[in-house]
Structure formats: C-alpha cells, structure tokens
Short mmCIF file of C-alpha atoms in Angstrom, two decimals:
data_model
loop_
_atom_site.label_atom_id
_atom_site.label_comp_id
_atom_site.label_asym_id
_atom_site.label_seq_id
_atom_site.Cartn_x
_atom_site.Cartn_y
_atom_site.Cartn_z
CA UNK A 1377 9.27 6.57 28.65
CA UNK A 1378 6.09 8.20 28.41
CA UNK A 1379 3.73 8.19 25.26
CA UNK A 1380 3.89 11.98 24.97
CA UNK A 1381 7.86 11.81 24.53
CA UNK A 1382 6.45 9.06 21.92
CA UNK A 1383 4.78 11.63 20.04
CA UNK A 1384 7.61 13.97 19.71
CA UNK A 1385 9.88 11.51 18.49
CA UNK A 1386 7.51 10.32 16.43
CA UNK A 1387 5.70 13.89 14.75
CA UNK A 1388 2.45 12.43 15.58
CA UNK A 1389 0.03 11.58 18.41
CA UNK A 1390 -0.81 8.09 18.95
CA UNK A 1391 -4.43 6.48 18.40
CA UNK A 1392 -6.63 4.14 17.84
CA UNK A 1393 -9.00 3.92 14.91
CA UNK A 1394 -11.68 0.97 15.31
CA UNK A 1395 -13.11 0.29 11.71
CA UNK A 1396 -16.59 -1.51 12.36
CA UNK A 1397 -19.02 -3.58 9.88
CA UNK A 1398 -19.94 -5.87 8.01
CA UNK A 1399 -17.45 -8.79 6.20
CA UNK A 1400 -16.59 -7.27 3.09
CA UNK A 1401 -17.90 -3.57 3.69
CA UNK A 1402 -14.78 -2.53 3.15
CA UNK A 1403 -12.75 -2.16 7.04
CA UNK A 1404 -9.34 -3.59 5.59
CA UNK A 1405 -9.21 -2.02 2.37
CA UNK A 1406 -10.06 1.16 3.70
CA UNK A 1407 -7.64 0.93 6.83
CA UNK A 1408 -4.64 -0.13 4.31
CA UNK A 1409 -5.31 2.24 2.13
CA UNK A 1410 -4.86 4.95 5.17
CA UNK A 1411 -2.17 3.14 6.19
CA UNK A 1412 -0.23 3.61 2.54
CA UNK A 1413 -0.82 6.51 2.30
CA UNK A 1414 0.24 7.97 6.06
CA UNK A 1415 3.36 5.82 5.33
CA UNK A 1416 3.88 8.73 2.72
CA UNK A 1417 3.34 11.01 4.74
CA UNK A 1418 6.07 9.54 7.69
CA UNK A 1419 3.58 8.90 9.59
CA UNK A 1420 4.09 5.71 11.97
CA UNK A 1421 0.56 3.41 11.95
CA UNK A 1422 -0.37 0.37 11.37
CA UNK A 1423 -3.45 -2.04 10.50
CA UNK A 1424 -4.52 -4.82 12.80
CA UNK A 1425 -7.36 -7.29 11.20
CA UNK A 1426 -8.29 -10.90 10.91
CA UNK A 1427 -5.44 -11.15 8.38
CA UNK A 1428 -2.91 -10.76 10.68
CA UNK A 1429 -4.61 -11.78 14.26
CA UNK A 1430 -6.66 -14.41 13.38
CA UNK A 1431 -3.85 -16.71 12.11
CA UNK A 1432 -1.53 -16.06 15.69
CA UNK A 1433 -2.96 -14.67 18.60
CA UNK A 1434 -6.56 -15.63 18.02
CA UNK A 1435 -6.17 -18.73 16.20
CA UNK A 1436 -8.07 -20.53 18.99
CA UNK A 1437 -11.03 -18.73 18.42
CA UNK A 1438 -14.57 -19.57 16.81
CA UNK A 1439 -17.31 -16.94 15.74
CA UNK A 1440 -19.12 -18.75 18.61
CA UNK A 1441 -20.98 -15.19 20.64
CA UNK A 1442 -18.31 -15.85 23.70
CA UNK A 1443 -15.27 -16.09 21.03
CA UNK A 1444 -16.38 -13.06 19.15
CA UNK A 1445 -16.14 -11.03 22.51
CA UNK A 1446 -13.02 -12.54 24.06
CA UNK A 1447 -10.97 -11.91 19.97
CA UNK A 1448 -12.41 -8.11 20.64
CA UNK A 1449 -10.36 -8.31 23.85
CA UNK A 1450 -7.37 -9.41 23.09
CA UNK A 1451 -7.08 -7.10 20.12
CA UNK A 1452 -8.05 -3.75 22.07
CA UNK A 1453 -5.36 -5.38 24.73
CA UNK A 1454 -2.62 -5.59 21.80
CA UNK A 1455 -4.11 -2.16 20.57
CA UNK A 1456 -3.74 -0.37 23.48
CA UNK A 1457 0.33 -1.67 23.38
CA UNK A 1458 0.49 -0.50 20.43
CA UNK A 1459 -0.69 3.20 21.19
CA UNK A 1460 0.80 3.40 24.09
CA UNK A 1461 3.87 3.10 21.98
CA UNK A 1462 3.08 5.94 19.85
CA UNK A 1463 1.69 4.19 17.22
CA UNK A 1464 -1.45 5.06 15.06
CA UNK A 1465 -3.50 1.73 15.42
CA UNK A 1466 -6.33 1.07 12.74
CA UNK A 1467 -8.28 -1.75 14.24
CA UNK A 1468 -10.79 -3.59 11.39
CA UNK A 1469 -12.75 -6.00 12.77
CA UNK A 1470 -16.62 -6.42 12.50
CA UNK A 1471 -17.06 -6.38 16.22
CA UNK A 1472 -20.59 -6.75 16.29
CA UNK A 1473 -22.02 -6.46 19.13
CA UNK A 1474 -21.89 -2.93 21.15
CA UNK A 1475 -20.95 -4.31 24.38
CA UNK A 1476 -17.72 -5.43 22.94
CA UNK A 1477 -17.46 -2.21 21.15
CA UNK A 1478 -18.27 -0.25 24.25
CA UNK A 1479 -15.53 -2.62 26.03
CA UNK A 1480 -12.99 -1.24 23.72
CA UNK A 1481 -14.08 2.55 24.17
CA UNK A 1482 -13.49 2.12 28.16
CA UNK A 1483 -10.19 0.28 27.70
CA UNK A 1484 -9.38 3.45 25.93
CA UNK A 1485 -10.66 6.27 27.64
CA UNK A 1486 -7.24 7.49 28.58
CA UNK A 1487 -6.08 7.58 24.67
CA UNK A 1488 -7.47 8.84 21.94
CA UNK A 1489 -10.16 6.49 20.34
CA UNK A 1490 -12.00 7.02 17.41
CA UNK A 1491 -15.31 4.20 16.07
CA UNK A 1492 -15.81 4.82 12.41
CA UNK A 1493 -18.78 2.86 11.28
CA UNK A 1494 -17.61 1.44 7.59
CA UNK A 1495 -21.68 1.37 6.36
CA UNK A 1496 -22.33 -0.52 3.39
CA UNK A 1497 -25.61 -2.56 2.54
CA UNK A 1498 -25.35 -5.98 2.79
CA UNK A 1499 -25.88 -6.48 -1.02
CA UNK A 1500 -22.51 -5.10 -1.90
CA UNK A 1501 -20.92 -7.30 0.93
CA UNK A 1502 -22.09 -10.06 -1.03
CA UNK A 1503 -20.82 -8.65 -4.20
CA UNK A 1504 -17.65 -7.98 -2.79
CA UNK A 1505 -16.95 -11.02 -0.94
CA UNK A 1506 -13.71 -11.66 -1.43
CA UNK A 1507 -13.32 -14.59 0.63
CA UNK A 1508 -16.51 -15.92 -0.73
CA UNK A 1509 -17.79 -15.84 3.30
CA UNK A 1510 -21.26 -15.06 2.24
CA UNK A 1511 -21.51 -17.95 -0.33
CA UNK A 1512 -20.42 -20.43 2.00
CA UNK A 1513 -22.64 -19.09 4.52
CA UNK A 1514 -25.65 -19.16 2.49
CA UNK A 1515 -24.56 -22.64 2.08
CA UNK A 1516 -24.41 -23.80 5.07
CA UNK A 1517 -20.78 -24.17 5.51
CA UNK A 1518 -20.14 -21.87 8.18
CA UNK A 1519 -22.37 -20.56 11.06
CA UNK A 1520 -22.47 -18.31 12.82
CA UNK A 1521 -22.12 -15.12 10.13
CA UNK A 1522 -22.45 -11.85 10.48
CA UNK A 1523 -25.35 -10.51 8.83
CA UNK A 1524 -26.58 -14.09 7.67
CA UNK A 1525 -27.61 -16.19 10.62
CA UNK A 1526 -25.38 -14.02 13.12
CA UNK A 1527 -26.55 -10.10 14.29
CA UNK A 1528 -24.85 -6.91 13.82
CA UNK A 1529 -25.39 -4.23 16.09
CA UNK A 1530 -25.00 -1.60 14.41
CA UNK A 1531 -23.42 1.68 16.22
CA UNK A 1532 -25.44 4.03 17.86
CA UNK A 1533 -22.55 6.98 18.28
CA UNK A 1534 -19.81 6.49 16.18
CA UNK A 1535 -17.34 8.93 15.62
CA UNK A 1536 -17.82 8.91 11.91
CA UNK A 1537 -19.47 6.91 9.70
CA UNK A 1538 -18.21 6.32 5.95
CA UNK A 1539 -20.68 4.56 3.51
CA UNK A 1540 -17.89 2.28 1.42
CA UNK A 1541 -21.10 1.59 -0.97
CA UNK A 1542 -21.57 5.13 -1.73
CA UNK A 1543 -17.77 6.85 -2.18
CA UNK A 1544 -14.56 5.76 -4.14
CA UNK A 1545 -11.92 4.43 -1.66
CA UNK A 1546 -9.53 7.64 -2.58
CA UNK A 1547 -12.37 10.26 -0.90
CA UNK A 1548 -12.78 7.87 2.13
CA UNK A 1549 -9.06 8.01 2.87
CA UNK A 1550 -9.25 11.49 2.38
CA UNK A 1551 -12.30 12.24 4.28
CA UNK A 1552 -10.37 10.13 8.04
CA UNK A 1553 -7.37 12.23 6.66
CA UNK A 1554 -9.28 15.33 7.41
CA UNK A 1555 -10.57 13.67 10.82
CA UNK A 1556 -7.34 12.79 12.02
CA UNK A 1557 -6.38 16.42 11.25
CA UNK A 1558 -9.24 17.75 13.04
CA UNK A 1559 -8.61 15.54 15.87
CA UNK A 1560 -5.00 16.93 15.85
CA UNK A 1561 -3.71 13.48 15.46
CA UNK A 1562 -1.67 14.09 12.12
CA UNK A 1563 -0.11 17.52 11.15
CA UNK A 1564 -0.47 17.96 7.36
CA UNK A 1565 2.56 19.72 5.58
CA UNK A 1566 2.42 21.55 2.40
CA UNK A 1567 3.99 18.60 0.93
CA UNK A 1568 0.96 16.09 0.91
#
C-alpha cells in the first residue's frame, strides 16, 4: 500500500515534526498538547519522547556523546515507520548536536520533515524541571547534561522556532496548527 493511499484514508498527509531543545523547554508538553488537540480534530498523530522510548527501545542507552547519536537513530528509524504509515509523528527529543539532527533531515528527505526549535533560556528549564534533571546535575549526580556539563547545538535553520519562555502553551499549539496548515499537512474545517 502506498503512503499516499495512507493519506486518503486517513484525511491527512503524513509527517514528521522534530521538537528540539533543551530538558524542560517545553518539547513534550508542547507536542501533547498538539497531539490532544489534532485528536479533536480526527486527525491521526502521535508523540514519540523519552517517556515512551527511553524505557523500551532505548533502554540500553547512556547520554554518553556515541549513545546520544545512536537513540537519535533509532527514533528517526521508528519515525520514519511511523510516517510511512500515514501517521503525523511529533518527535521531542533534545537531540543536541546538528549532525544527528542533520542525520534525521536526510533520513527524511523523501517525507515531509519539519525541525521546530522549542527556544527557552536555560533559567526557565531550571524552573521548570520537572524531573528535577537540573538539580541533580548541578549536583553531581548525573553527567553528561545538556546545557550543564553537556553542549547544545543549537539549530542553525529550523523550520520554526517557538520561544516556550515567551508564549502560553494554547498560542504555541495554535501557531504549528497554522504551520501544518500552511504546509498542507492538516485541512482545517469550519468546525475547529
């Protein structure tokens, strides 16, 4: 079957959405939150992050520089699955280095693929926290983080960037609503 006679089926194109940056910027929420409210909509998606990868498929991984790029390929591997199976894919990962980002964006180049950038200063990371990552880290606990005693490369070209620290979750969603729209990935109907 091929993923065009996906999309028909479906009332949707397929695609993958790679949310970027730093632990507690705001990637999951903001992907979920899409997610919800697609599910309104009847749209087919779904959100893969460390939640849900990190416990299975990736279990056997560190945050060792080599571990970090092989979890990034796995996931676009699963991702790419998934799209090719008309589903809307919203990856959330920090992926921080661009050669693992750029890894993705060739994997993809015969689907649509979209990098937004979830920007948000590391200040309200810490705030945020919710797994108390940056506490521990600043702790000595764990090595190895993100934006502590680990880089982040931050994108050079992403295909949107939406600063978590600066806009209420509801006008994000709206805002990669719009996108996906422009993108012609999602239809809207008068009813949403």
């Amino acid at each position: 079957m091929l993923c065009s006679d996906r999309h028909v089926l479906n009332g949707h194109r397929s695609a993958l959405v790679w949310f970027t940056g730093l632990s507690g910027s705001g990637k999951s929420t903001l992907a979920h939150a899409l997610e919800e409210r697609l599910y309104q909509m009847g749209v087919r998606s779904y959100v893969l992050d460390g939640d849900n990868i990190r416990g299975g498929l990736n279990k056997d991984l560190g945050l060792s520089p080599e571990d970090r790029k092989e979890n990034i390929r796995r996931i676009a591997e699963v991702a790419k699955l998934m799209v090719d199976a008309g589903i809307l894919v919203f990856a959330a990962f920090i992926a921080p280095y661009r050669e693992s980002r750029q890894f993705v964006r060739e994997l993809m180049e015969d689907v649509p693929f979209y990098e937004c950038y979830v920007k948000c200063g590391i200040e309200t990371c810490e705030e945020r926290d919710p797994k108390g990552l940056y506490r521990r880290a600043k702790a000595g606990e764990i090595g190895n983080m993100t934006g502590i005693s680990a880089p982040y490369e931050t994108p050079e070209h992403p295909h949107l960037v939406m600063e978590t620290d600066q806009y209420p979750l509801d006008q994000c969603v709206d805002r990669l609503l719009r996108f996906l729209v422009e993108k012609k990935i999602i239809v809207l109907r008068e009813k949403w």
